[in-house]
CSV table of C-alpha atoms in Angstrom, one decimal:
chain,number,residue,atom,x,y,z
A,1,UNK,CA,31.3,-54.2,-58.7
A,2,UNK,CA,34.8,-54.7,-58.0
A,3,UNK,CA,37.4,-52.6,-56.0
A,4,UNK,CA,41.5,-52.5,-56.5
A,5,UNK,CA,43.8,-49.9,-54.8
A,6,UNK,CA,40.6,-48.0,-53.9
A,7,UNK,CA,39.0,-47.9,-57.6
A,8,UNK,CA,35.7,-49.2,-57.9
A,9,UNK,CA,34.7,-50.6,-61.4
A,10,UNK,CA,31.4,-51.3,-62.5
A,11,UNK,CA,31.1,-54.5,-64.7
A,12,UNK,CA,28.3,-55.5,-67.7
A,13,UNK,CA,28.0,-57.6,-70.2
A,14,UNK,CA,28.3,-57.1,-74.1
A,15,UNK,CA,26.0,-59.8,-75.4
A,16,UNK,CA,26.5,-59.1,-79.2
A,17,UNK,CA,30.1,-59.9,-78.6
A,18,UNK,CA,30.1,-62.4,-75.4
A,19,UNK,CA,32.3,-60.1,-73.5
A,20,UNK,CA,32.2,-58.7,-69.9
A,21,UNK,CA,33.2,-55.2,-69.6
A,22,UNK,CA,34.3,-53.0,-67.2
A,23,UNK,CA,34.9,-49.1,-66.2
A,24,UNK,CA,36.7,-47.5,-63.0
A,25,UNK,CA,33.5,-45.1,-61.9
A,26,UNK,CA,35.2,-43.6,-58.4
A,27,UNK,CA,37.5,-40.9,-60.8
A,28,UNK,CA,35.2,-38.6,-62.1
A,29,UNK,CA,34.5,-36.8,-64.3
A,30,UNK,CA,35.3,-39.1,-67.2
A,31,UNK,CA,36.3,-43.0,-66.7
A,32,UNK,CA,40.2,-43.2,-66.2
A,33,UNK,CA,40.5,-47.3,-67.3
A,34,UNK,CA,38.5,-49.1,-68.7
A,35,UNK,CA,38.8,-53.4,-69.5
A,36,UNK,CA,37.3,-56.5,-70.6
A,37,UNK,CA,37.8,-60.3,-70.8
A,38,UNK,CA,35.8,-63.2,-71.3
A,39,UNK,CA,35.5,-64.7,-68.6
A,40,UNK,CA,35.0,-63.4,-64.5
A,41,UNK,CA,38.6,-64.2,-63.5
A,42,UNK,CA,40.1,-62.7,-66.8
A,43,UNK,CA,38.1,-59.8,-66.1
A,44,UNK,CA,39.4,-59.2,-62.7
A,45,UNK,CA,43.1,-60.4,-63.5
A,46,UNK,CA,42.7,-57.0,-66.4
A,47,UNK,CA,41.0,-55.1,-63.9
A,48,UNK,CA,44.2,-55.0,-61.6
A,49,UNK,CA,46.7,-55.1,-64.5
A,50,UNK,CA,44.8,-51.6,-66.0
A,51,UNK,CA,44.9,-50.1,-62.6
A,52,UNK,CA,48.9,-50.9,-61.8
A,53,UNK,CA,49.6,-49.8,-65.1
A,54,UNK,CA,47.8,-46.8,-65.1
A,55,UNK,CA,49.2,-45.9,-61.8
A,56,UNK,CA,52.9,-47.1,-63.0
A,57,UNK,CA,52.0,-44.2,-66.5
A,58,UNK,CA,51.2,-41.5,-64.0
A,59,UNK,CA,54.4,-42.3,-61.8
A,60,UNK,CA,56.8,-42.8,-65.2
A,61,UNK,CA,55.2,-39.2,-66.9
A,62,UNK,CA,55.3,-37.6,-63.2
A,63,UNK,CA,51.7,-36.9,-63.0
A,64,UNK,CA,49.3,-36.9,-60.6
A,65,UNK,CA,46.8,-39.4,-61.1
A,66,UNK,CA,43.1,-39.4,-60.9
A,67,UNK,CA,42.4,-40.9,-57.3
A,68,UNK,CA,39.4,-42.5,-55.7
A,69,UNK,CA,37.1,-39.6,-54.8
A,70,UNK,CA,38.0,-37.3,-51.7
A,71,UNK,CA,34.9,-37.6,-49.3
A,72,UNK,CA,34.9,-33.9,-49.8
A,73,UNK,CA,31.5,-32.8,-51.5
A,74,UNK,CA,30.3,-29.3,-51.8
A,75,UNK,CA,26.1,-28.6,-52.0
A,76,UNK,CA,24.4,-26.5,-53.5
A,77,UNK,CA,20.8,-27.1,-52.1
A,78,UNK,CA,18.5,-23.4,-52.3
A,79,UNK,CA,18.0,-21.5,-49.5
A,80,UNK,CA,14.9,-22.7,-48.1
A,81,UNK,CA,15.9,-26.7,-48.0
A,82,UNK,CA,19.3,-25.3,-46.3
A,83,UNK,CA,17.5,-23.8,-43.9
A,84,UNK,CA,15.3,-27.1,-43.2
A,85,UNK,CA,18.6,-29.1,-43.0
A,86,UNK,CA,20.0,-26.8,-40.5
A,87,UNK,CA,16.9,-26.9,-38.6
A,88,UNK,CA,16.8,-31.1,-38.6
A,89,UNK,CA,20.4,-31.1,-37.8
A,90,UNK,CA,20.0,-28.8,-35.2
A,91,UNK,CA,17.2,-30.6,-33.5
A,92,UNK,CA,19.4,-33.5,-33.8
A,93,UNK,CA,21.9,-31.9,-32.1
A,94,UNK,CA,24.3,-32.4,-34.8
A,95,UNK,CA,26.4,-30.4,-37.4
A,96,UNK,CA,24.7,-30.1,-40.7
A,97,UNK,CA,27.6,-32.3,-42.7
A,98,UNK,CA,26.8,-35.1,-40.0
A,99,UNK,CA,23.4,-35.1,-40.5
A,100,UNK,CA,23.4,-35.1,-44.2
A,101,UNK,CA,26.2,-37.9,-43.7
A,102,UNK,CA,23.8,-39.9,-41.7
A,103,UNK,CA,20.6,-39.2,-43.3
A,104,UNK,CA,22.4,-40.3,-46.9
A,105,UNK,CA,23.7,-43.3,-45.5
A,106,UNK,CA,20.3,-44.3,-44.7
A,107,UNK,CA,19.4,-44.2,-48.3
A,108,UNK,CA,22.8,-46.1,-49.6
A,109,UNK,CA,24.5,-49.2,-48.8
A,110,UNK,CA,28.1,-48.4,-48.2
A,111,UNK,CA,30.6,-50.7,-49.6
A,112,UNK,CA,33.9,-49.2,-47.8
């Protein structure tokens, strides 16, 4: 992965046409830049050059553009695992948004 201005892009390689590839993945829904070169260091040099000139579009057309992802998620989990979170953050003694923050980043490796 790589990260510019707070993007993250996800890089693989096309082997039927010896290129590296890459996609911003932080901007849902739908992949705001995308890039490629042959080589790592051309890859990132086009990595920042989409990302400034994507923001420079959005600032010429006066429109907001698609930003790293908020922090703010929103749950929809059933009533009875709910209920079971509350309880475990509870006995915690925690509020349910830090337990879940906790018990996630337990599962993932954060890269901010």
């Amino acid at each position: 992965m790589m990260e510019h201005k707070g993007y993250i892009a996800t890089i693989e390689y096309d082997d039927s046409v010896e290129m590296l590839h890459g996609e911003v993945i932080n901007a849902a829904p739908y992949p705001i830049v995308t890039f490629e070169a042959a080589d790592v260091e051309g890859l990132k040099r086009e990595f920042r050059i989409s990302i400034d000139d994507y923001l420079a579009w959005c600032e010429e057309d006066g429109i907001e553009p698609r930003r790293p992802f908020s922090g703010k998620l929103n749950l929809r989990l059933g009533s009875d695992l709910h209920q079971q979170v509350a309880v475990e953050a509870a006995a915690n003694g925690m509020s349910i948004n830090e337990w879940i923050k906790r018990t996630l980043s337990k599962e993932i490796t954060i890269t901010t």
